[in-house]
Each structure stands twice: as structure tokens, then as C-alpha cells.
CSV table of C-alpha atoms in Angstrom, one decimal:
chain,number,residue,atom,x,y,z
A,6,MET,CA,74.6,59.3,58.6
A,7,ALA,CA,71.2,57.6,58.3
A,8,ASP,CA,71.8,55.8,61.6
A,9,ASN,CA,73.0,58.8,63.5
A,10,PRO,CA,70.9,58.9,66.7
A,11,PHE,CA,71.0,62.7,66.8
A,12,LEU,CA,69.2,62.7,63.4
A,13,ILE,CA,66.9,59.8,64.1
A,14,TYR,CA,65.6,61.2,67.4
A,15,ARG,CA,66.1,64.9,66.6
A,16,GLU,CA,62.5,65.9,67.1
A,17,ARG,CA,62.8,64.7,70.7
A,18,LEU,CA,65.9,66.8,71.5
A,19,ASP,CA,65.6,70.0,73.5
A,20,SER,CA,67.9,71.7,71.0
A,21,TYR,CA,65.3,71.0,68.3
A,22,ALA,CA,63.0,73.5,70.0
A,23,ALA,CA,64.4,76.2,67.7
A,24,VAL,CA,62.8,74.3,64.8
A,25,ARG,CA,59.5,73.7,66.6
A,26,ASP,CA,59.4,77.5,67.4
A,27,GLY,CA,60.0,78.3,63.7
A,28,LYS,CA,63.4,79.9,64.3
A,29,LEU,CA,65.3,77.3,62.2
A,30,SER,CA,64.2,74.9,59.5
A,31,ASP,CA,64.5,71.2,59.9
A,32,GLN,CA,67.0,71.1,57.1
A,33,GLN,CA,69.1,73.7,58.9
A,34,PHE,CA,69.1,71.6,62.1
A,35,VAL,CA,70.0,68.5,60.0
A,36,ASP,CA,72.9,70.4,58.5
A,37,ILE,CA,74.2,71.4,61.9
A,38,VAL,CA,74.1,67.8,63.2
A,39,SER,CA,75.6,66.4,60.0
A,40,ASP,CA,78.4,69.0,59.7
A,41,LEU,CA,79.5,68.5,63.3
A,42,ASP,CA,79.3,64.7,63.0
A,43,ALA,CA,81.5,64.8,59.9
A,44,ARG,CA,84.1,66.8,61.8
A,45,VAL,CA,83.8,64.4,64.8
A,46,ALA,CA,84.6,61.6,62.3
A,47,GLU,CA,87.7,63.4,61.1
A,48,VAL,CA,88.9,63.6,64.7
A,49,ASP,CA,88.0,60.2,66.0
A,50,GLY,CA,87.7,58.0,62.9
A,51,HIS,CA,83.9,57.7,62.9
A,52,GLY,CA,80.9,59.7,63.9
A,53,PHE,CA,77.8,58.7,65.9
A,54,THR,CA,75.8,55.6,65.1
A,55,ILE,CA,73.3,53.4,66.9
A,56,THR,CA,75.4,51.2,69.2
A,57,PRO,CA,74.6,47.5,69.6
A,58,VAL,CA,72.9,45.5,72.2
A,59,VAL,CA,74.5,42.2,73.2
A,60,ASP,CA,72.9,39.0,74.5
A,61,GLY,CA,74.0,38.7,78.1
A,62,SER,CA,72.6,35.1,78.7
A,63,GLU,CA,76.1,33.6,79.2
A,64,LEU,CA,77.1,36.3,81.6
A,65,ALA,CA,73.9,36.0,83.6
A,66,ALA,CA,74.3,32.2,83.8
A,67,ALA,CA,77.9,32.6,84.9
A,68,ALA,CA,76.7,34.9,87.7
A,69,GLY,CA,73.9,32.5,88.7
A,70,LEU,CA,71.2,35.0,87.7
A,71,ASP,CA,67.9,33.6,86.4
A,72,ILE,CA,67.1,36.6,84.2
A,73,GLU,CA,67.2,37.8,80.6
A,74,LEU,CA,70.1,40.1,80.5
A,75,VAL,CA,70.5,42.8,77.8
A,76,ILE,CA,73.8,44.6,77.5
A,77,LYS,CA,74.1,48.0,75.7
A,78,ASP,CA,77.6,48.2,74.4
A,79,GLU,CA,79.0,51.8,74.2
A,80,THR,CA,82.7,50.8,74.2
A,81,HIS,CA,83.2,51.7,70.5
A,82,ASN,CA,81.2,54.9,70.5
A,83,VAL,CA,82.9,58.2,69.8
A,84,GLY,CA,85.8,58.6,72.3
A,85,GLY,CA,85.4,55.0,73.5
A,86,SER,CA,82.4,55.5,75.8
A,87,HIS,CA,78.9,57.1,76.1
A,88,LYS,CA,80.3,60.4,77.3
A,89,ALA,CA,80.6,62.0,73.9
A,90,ARG,CA,76.8,61.7,73.5
A,91,HIS,CA,76.4,64.1,76.4
A,92,LEU,CA,79.0,66.5,74.9
A,93,PHE,CA,77.6,66.3,71.3
A,94,GLY,CA,74.2,67.2,72.7
A,95,ALA,CA,75.7,70.2,74.5
A,96,ALA,CA,77.5,71.2,71.3
A,97,LEU,CA,74.3,71.2,69.4
A,98,HIS,CA,72.8,73.6,71.9
A,99,LEU,CA,75.8,75.8,71.5
A,100,LEU,CA,75.7,75.8,67.7
A,101,VAL,CA,71.9,76.3,67.6
A,102,ASP,CA,72.2,79.3,70.0
A,103,GLU,CA,75.0,80.7,67.9
A,104,ALA,CA,73.0,80.3,64.7
A,105,LEU,CA,70.3,82.3,66.4
A,106,GLY,CA,72.7,85.1,67.2
A,107,ALA,CA,74.2,84.2,70.6
A,108,GLU,CA,77.8,85.2,71.4
A,109,PRO,CA,80.2,82.4,70.4
A,110,ALA,CA,81.8,80.4,73.2
A,111,ASP,CA,85.5,81.2,72.9
A,112,ARG,CA,86.7,78.6,75.4
A,113,LEU,CA,85.3,75.4,76.9
A,114,ALA,CA,86.1,73.7,80.2
A,115,ILE,CA,85.6,70.3,81.9
A,116,ALA,CA,86.8,68.5,85.0
A,117,SER,CA,87.5,64.8,84.3
A,118,CYS,CA,90.1,62.1,84.6
A,119,GLY,CA,89.0,59.8,81.9
A,120,ASN,CA,86.2,59.2,79.3
A,121,ALA,CA,84.3,62.4,79.8
A,122,ALA,CA,87.5,64.4,79.1
A,123,LEU,CA,88.2,62.3,76.1
A,124,GLY,CA,84.7,62.7,74.7
A,125,ALA,CA,84.9,66.5,75.3
A,126,SER,CA,88.3,66.7,73.6
A,127,VAL,CA,87.0,65.0,70.5
A,128,VAL,CA,83.9,67.2,70.3
A,129,ALA,CA,85.7,70.4,71.2
A,130,ARG,CA,88.3,69.8,68.4
A,131,ALA,CA,85.5,69.1,66.0
A,132,LEU,CA,84.0,72.5,67.1
A,133,ASP,CA,87.5,74.1,66.7
A,134,ARG,CA,87.2,75.5,70.2
A,135,PRO,CA,90.0,75.5,72.8
A,136,LEU,CA,89.3,73.2,75.8
A,137,ASP,CA,90.7,73.3,79.3
A,138,VAL,CA,90.6,69.9,81.0
A,139,PHE,CA,91.1,69.8,84.8
A,140,VAL,CA,92.5,66.4,85.9
A,141,PRO,CA,93.7,64.9,89.2
A,142,MET,CA,97.4,64.4,89.8
A,143,TRP,CA,97.0,60.6,89.3
A,144,ALA,CA,95.4,60.9,85.9
A,145,ASP,CA,96.2,58.0,83.5
A,146,ALA,CA,99.1,58.7,81.2
A,147,VAL,CA,97.3,57.0,78.2
A,148,VAL,CA,94.3,59.4,78.7
A,149,LEU,CA,96.6,62.4,79.1
A,150,ALA,CA,98.4,61.5,75.8
A,151,ALA,CA,95.0,61.2,74.0
A,152,LEU,CA,93.9,64.6,75.4
A,153,ALA,CA,97.1,66.3,74.2
A,154,ALA,CA,96.7,64.7,70.8
A,155,ASN,CA,93.3,66.3,70.5
A,156,GLY,CA,94.7,69.7,71.4
A,157,ALA,CA,93.3,70.0,74.9
A,158,SER,CA,95.0,72.1,77.5
A,159,ILE,CA,95.7,69.9,80.5
A,160,ASN,CA,95.6,71.3,84.0
A,161,ARG,CA,96.7,69.0,86.9
A,162,CYS,CA,95.0,69.8,90.1
A,163,GLU,CA,96.4,69.3,93.6
A,164,ARG,CA,94.2,69.5,96.7
A,165,ARG,CA,94.8,72.8,98.5
A,166,LYS,CA,95.3,72.8,102.2
A,167,GLY,CA,92.0,72.9,104.1
A,168,GLU,CA,90.0,72.3,100.9
A,169,ALA,CA,86.9,70.1,100.8
A,170,GLY,CA,85.6,68.5,97.6
A,171,ASP,CA,87.2,67.4,94.3
A,172,PRO,CA,90.0,69.9,93.4
A,173,THR,CA,89.5,69.3,89.7
A,174,TYR,CA,85.9,70.3,90.0
A,175,LEU,CA,86.8,73.3,92.1
A,176,ARG,CA,89.3,74.5,89.5
A,177,PHE,CA,86.8,73.9,86.8
A,178,ARG,CA,84.3,76.1,88.5
A,179,GLU,CA,86.9,78.8,88.9
A,180,ALA,CA,87.5,78.6,85.1
A,181,VAL,CA,83.8,78.9,84.4
A,182,SER,CA,83.5,81.9,86.7
A,183,ALA,CA,86.4,83.5,84.8
A,184,GLY,CA,84.5,83.2,81.5
A,185,ALA,CA,85.0,79.7,80.1
A,186,ARG,CA,81.9,77.8,78.9
A,187,SER,CA,81.0,74.7,80.9
A,188,PHE,CA,81.4,71.7,78.7
A,189,SER,CA,80.9,68.9,81.2
A,190,VAL,CA,78.7,65.8,81.5
A,191,GLN,CA,77.2,67.1,84.8
A,192,GLY,CA,73.7,68.4,84.3
A,193,THR,CA,74.2,70.7,87.2
A,194,ASP,CA,76.8,72.6,85.2
A,195,THR,CA,75.8,71.8,81.6
A,196,THR,CA,72.1,71.3,81.6
A,197,ALA,CA,72.2,70.3,77.9
A,198,ALA,CA,74.3,67.2,78.8
A,199,PHE,CA,71.1,65.4,79.6
A,200,ASP,CA,69.8,66.0,76.1
A,201,GLY,CA,72.4,64.0,74.3
A,202,GLY,CA,72.5,61.3,77.0
A,203,ARG,CA,68.9,60.5,76.4
A,204,THR,CA,69.7,59.2,72.9
A,205,LEU,CA,71.2,56.1,74.5
A,206,GLY,CA,68.0,55.4,76.3
A,207,TRP,CA,65.8,56.0,73.2
A,208,GLU,CA,68.0,53.6,71.3
A,209,LEU,CA,67.9,50.9,74.0
A,210,ALA,CA,64.1,51.3,74.3
A,211,ASP,CA,63.7,50.7,70.6
A,212,GLN,CA,66.1,47.8,70.6
A,213,VAL,CA,64.3,45.9,73.3
A,214,ALA,CA,60.8,46.8,72.3
A,215,ASP,CA,60.1,43.5,70.4
A,216,GLY,CA,60.8,41.5,73.6
A,217,GLY,CA,58.4,43.6,75.7
A,218,GLY,CA,60.9,46.2,76.9
A,219,LEU,CA,62.9,46.0,80.2
A,220,ASP,CA,61.8,45.5,83.7
A,221,ALA,CA,64.8,47.1,85.3
A,222,LEU,CA,68.0,49.1,84.4
A,223,TYR,CA,71.1,48.9,86.5
A,224,VAL,CA,73.4,51.9,85.9
A,225,GLN,CA,76.8,52.7,87.3
A,226,VAL,CA,76.9,56.2,88.8
A,227,GLY,CA,79.6,58.8,89.3
A,228,GLY,CA,78.2,62.2,88.7
A,229,GLY,CA,74.8,60.8,87.8
A,230,ALA,CA,74.1,62.2,84.3
A,231,LEU,CA,74.1,58.9,82.5
A,232,ALA,CA,71.5,57.2,84.8
A,233,THR,CA,69.4,60.3,84.9
A,234,SER,CA,69.4,60.7,81.1
A,235,ALA,CA,68.7,57.0,80.5
A,236,SER,CA,65.8,56.9,82.9
A,237,ARG,CA,64.2,60.0,81.5
A,238,ALA,CA,64.3,58.3,78.1
A,239,MET,CA,62.9,55.1,79.6
A,240,PRO,CA,60.5,56.3,82.3
A,241,ASP,CA,58.6,53.1,82.7
A,242,VAL,CA,61.7,51.0,83.6
A,243,ARG,CA,62.7,50.5,87.2
A,244,LEU,CA,66.0,52.2,87.8
A,245,HIS,CA,68.8,51.0,90.1
A,246,PRO,CA,71.7,53.4,90.3
A,247,VAL,CA,74.9,51.6,91.4
A,248,GLN,CA,77.9,52.9,93.3
A,249,ALA,CA,80.9,51.2,94.8
A,250,GLU,CA,81.1,50.9,98.6
A,251,GLY,CA,84.3,53.1,98.4
A,252,CYS,CA,82.3,56.1,97.1
A,253,ALA,CA,78.5,56.0,97.8
A,254,PRO,CA,77.2,59.5,98.4
A,255,LEU,CA,74.0,58.8,96.4
A,256,ARG,CA,72.8,56.0,98.8
A,257,ARG,CA,73.7,58.2,101.8
A,258,ALA,CA,71.5,61.0,100.4
A,259,TRP,CA,68.7,58.4,99.6
A,260,ASP,CA,68.8,57.2,103.2
A,261,ALA,CA,68.6,60.8,104.5
A,262,LEU,CA,65.5,61.4,102.3
A,263,ALA,CA,63.8,58.2,103.5
A,264,PRO,CA,61.0,57.6,104.3
A,265,GLU,CA,59.3,60.8,103.4
A,266,PHE,CA,61.3,61.5,100.2
A,267,ASP,CA,60.5,65.2,100.4
A,268,PHE,CA,62.4,66.3,97.3
A,269,GLU,CA,61.3,70.0,97.7
A,270,ALA,CA,63.0,70.1,101.1
A,271,ALA,CA,66.1,68.5,99.7
A,272,ALA,CA,66.2,71.1,96.9
A,273,ALA,CA,65.9,73.9,99.5
A,274,ASP,CA,68.8,72.5,101.6
A,275,PRO,CA,70.9,70.2,99.4
A,276,ASP,CA,73.9,70.2,101.7
A,277,ALA,CA,71.9,68.4,104.3
A,278,TYR,CA,71.6,65.4,102.0
A,279,MET,CA,74.5,65.4,99.6
A,280,ARG,CA,78.0,65.8,101.1
A,281,PRO,CA,81.5,65.0,99.7
A,282,TRP,CA,82.6,61.4,100.3
A,283,ASP,CA,85.8,61.1,102.2
A,284,ASP,CA,88.6,59.1,100.5
A,285,PRO,CA,86.8,57.8,97.4
A,286,HIS,CA,88.4,54.5,96.2
A,287,SER,CA,87.5,51.6,93.9
A,288,LEU,CA,88.8,49.6,90.9
A,289,ALA,CA,86.0,51.5,89.1
A,290,THR,CA,87.9,54.8,89.1
A,291,GLY,CA,85.6,56.5,86.7
A,292,ILE,CA,82.7,56.6,89.3
A,293,LEU,CA,84.7,58.1,92.1
A,294,ASP,CA,83.0,61.5,92.1
A,295,ASP,CA,83.0,62.5,95.7
A,296,ILE,CA,79.6,64.2,95.1
A,297,THR,CA,76.9,62.8,92.8
A,298,TYR,CA,76.4,66.1,91.1
A,299,ASP,CA,73.0,65.2,89.5
A,300,TRP,CA,71.8,63.5,92.6
A,301,LEU,CA,68.5,65.3,93.0
A,302,PRO,CA,67.1,64.6,89.5
A,303,LEU,CA,68.5,61.1,89.7
A,304,LEU,CA,66.9,60.3,93.0
A,305,ARG,CA,63.6,61.8,91.8
A,306,ARG,CA,63.7,59.4,88.8
A,307,THR,CA,64.8,56.5,90.9
A,308,HIS,CA,61.9,57.0,93.4
A,309,ALA,CA,59.4,57.5,90.6
A,310,SER,CA,60.5,54.3,88.9
A,311,GLY,CA,60.1,52.2,92.0
A,312,GLY,CA,63.8,51.5,92.2
A,313,HIS,CA,66.5,52.3,94.8
A,314,PRO,CA,70.3,52.9,94.8
A,315,ILE,CA,72.5,49.9,95.3
A,316,VAL,CA,76.0,50.0,97.0
A,317,ALA,CA,78.2,47.2,95.6
A,318,PRO,CA,81.0,45.8,97.7
A,319,GLU,CA,84.4,46.2,96.1
A,320,SER,CA,84.6,42.4,95.6
A,321,SER,CA,81.4,42.6,93.5
A,322,VAL,CA,83.0,45.5,91.4
A,323,VAL,CA,86.0,43.3,90.8
A,324,ASP,CA,83.9,40.2,90.0
A,325,ALA,CA,81.6,42.1,87.7
A,326,HIS,CA,84.6,43.2,85.5
A,327,ARG,CA,86.2,39.7,85.6
A,328,LEU,CA,82.9,38.0,84.6
A,329,ALA,CA,82.1,40.6,81.9
A,330,ARG,CA,85.5,40.0,80.2
A,331,GLN,CA,85.3,36.3,80.5
A,332,HIS,CA,81.7,35.8,79.4
A,333,THR,CA,81.1,38.5,76.8
A,334,THR,CA,83.1,39.9,73.8
A,335,VAL,CA,82.7,43.5,75.1
A,336,GLU,CA,86.1,45.1,75.8
A,337,VAL,CA,84.7,46.9,78.8
A,338,CYS,CA,86.7,48.6,81.6
A,339,PRO,CA,86.0,48.2,85.3
A,340,THR,CA,84.0,51.4,85.5
A,341,GLY,CA,82.0,50.5,82.4
A,342,SER,CA,80.9,47.2,84.0
A,343,ALA,CA,80.2,48.5,87.5
A,344,GLY,CA,76.5,48.6,86.9
A,345,PHE,CA,76.6,44.8,86.6
A,346,ALA,CA,78.0,44.7,90.1
A,347,GLY,CA,74.6,45.9,91.3
A,348,LEU,CA,73.0,42.7,90.0
A,349,LEU,CA,75.6,40.6,91.8
A,350,THR,CA,74.9,42.6,95.0
A,351,GLU,CA,71.0,42.6,94.8
A,352,PRO,CA,69.9,40.1,92.1
A,353,PRO,CA,66.7,40.9,90.3
A,354,ALA,CA,63.7,38.7,90.6
A,355,SER,CA,63.7,35.5,88.6
A,356,GLY,CA,62.6,35.9,85.0
A,357,GLU,CA,63.0,39.6,84.8
A,358,ARG,CA,64.4,41.3,81.7
A,359,VAL,CA,67.2,43.5,82.9
A,360,GLY,CA,69.4,46.0,81.1
A,361,VAL,CA,73.0,47.1,81.9
A,362,LEU,CA,75.1,49.6,80.2
A,363,PHE,CA,78.7,48.7,79.3
A,364,THR,CA,80.0,52.2,78.8
A,365,GLY,CA,83.7,52.5,78.6
A,366,ILE,CA,86.4,50.6,76.6
A,367,ASP,CA,89.3,49.0,78.6
A,368,ARG,CA,92.4,50.9,77.7
A,369,SER,CA,94.8,48.9,79.9
């Protein structure tokens, strides 16, 4: 467990505040992390380790990009993506709170059709807590089988007449209102999700430090927690959130904020800026959240970094996945390579060092 990021970077985690405040010892915190990680390994075959970076020079050349491309490969992380990082971080908060006397969380809940649900099911089983997963009617059979194998309760959600917004998210919110504990990767619902997600950014920052760091980071965006977490961990790197043209509520909110970018006004009246996207569609099905739930902290980070959101044409989403599979050894899915579509759409300046996150394994 020496290379477990939740141990390496533990003093940076928000959940470590209990140690800083003298309520737990460092050894107690290490034991919580180590015990949970061992149970994750029993469920998934391995626990958390530092994930590799891959030289993207062949991919950049194939795309006609005159840049140094660094790829962070999350495809063989727990659950086959980065998502379990967020949930493990949330689980640590839960366990620390319970160690300090909080009422145990009897039931967990998440809305997801893919990797987030899989990550949640692994960590929930490691916690030995029941998990309700709210999925769309078209959810992938392979994913559903894996969820069932991990003991999750699967709830298929149809859109109700006259209902606006994602029905899976609406049913999830109803479950939380009824007493379930939110166990999602959206920071709006599970604020601790950002904590675990930052480990990816801390790892990447250390891995590229010898080469002078990164100039820019292009990150695919659905709900927004990944890009927000990574940018918080790498605050000096220019951030470009990437969405597909078939579902781009983040760029619409950015354009509504421009040119003043009055984030306080946006926080006071969020519905004026972030609205559900009609008919989300893309090959990158994992980023089809009709609302970018963590849009406000994400756009704050984007603006502060000097970046801006990018909307990739569907042809670029398709090309990004094709090129990624042809010119790297990473078994990435179309959602996981969608950040690279942002580089195809708006290429970085010549000579820049740019990072992308290949985040989900191709299960097809």
C-alpha cells in the first residue's frame, strides 16, 4: 500500500482534518485508509495505486499537433475509471465521521449509467453498505451485470410526463430526501467527492514536475467534478473543460456569464445560467449530464486559470477515440478520450506541454 495516493497525499485531504485537529491520530487515519483499501481489493482485485502517465507524442503527431502531450491513464484504476477515487474519498469522510461518533449511514445512493455507478458499487460493497443505483432505461447490460454482481440495487428510471431534467437524478434526490446518504461524484450532492478526485491532480503534478509541469489540461466534462478536482490540485495550469456539441450546458453558462463573469450573481440566481440541455446525445455517453452539476466551481476555476470551455463537434469526439485507440496502447472508451476532442477542436499553441485524462476503460 506504499503507493496508495490516499496515504501518500493524506495530509492534503480534507478528511485528514480530524488528525490536524487532534481528534484522531495519524496511525488511526492510516488504518482507516488501509483497511478500506484492502476490502476494495477483495471486491475489485486490486486497491488504489498511482496510475501511470503515457507519452502521447505519437497521438499528437497523428492529430497534427505540435505539442508535448501527456496522457494520464486511469483505465485500470479501481472500477475501470477515475470515478472510484471520488467515492473512496467520500467513504473516508464517512468513516472518519463515524469514528468520531456520527450516526452510521445505513444506505447509500447514486444516479449514474456507467463508471460512477461501478466505482460506487465497489466502494459500497467494501464498506458493506447497501447501495441504490438509479439508471436510465437504456443503461448498458454489461454495466448492469457488474452492478448486480457487486450487490447494488438497480432502479431503472423512466421520464415522467411533464418532467424536466434527468429522471435518474430526480429519483436519486428523492431517495436522499427519504433518508439515503448521497454517494455520488457530484460535488453539489457529495461535497467530499472533490477530495478524492484531487488525488489524480496531485499525482499528475508530481509526474510531470521534472519536465516543468503542464501549460494546459483538457478535461472531458459531464457533471464537472473531475475537472474541478483536477484543477484545484493543479491551480497554475490552464484549464479547458470539454463537452460534446450534443450536450454543452457548461459553455452556454459561460457565455451567459461573459464578459463580466460575476460569479456572485450566478450563485444568487443559478437557474439563469445553468439550464437542462434538451436531447443530450453523443458517442461519449458518459458526459451526457443534461446539467453540469458542479458548473459554478468549475467555471470559477476555468476563469481563474485563464482557460475557457470548449465544445467539440461530434466528428471530433469520434476522431478522438479512433486516434486514441490507434496511436496509444490505452484501452480507453469514447467518453474517456473526449477531452482529447478539445485539442482537435481548438489546438493548443505550438510547443505547449498539454495533459489529457484518459479516464474510462472500453468495455465494448
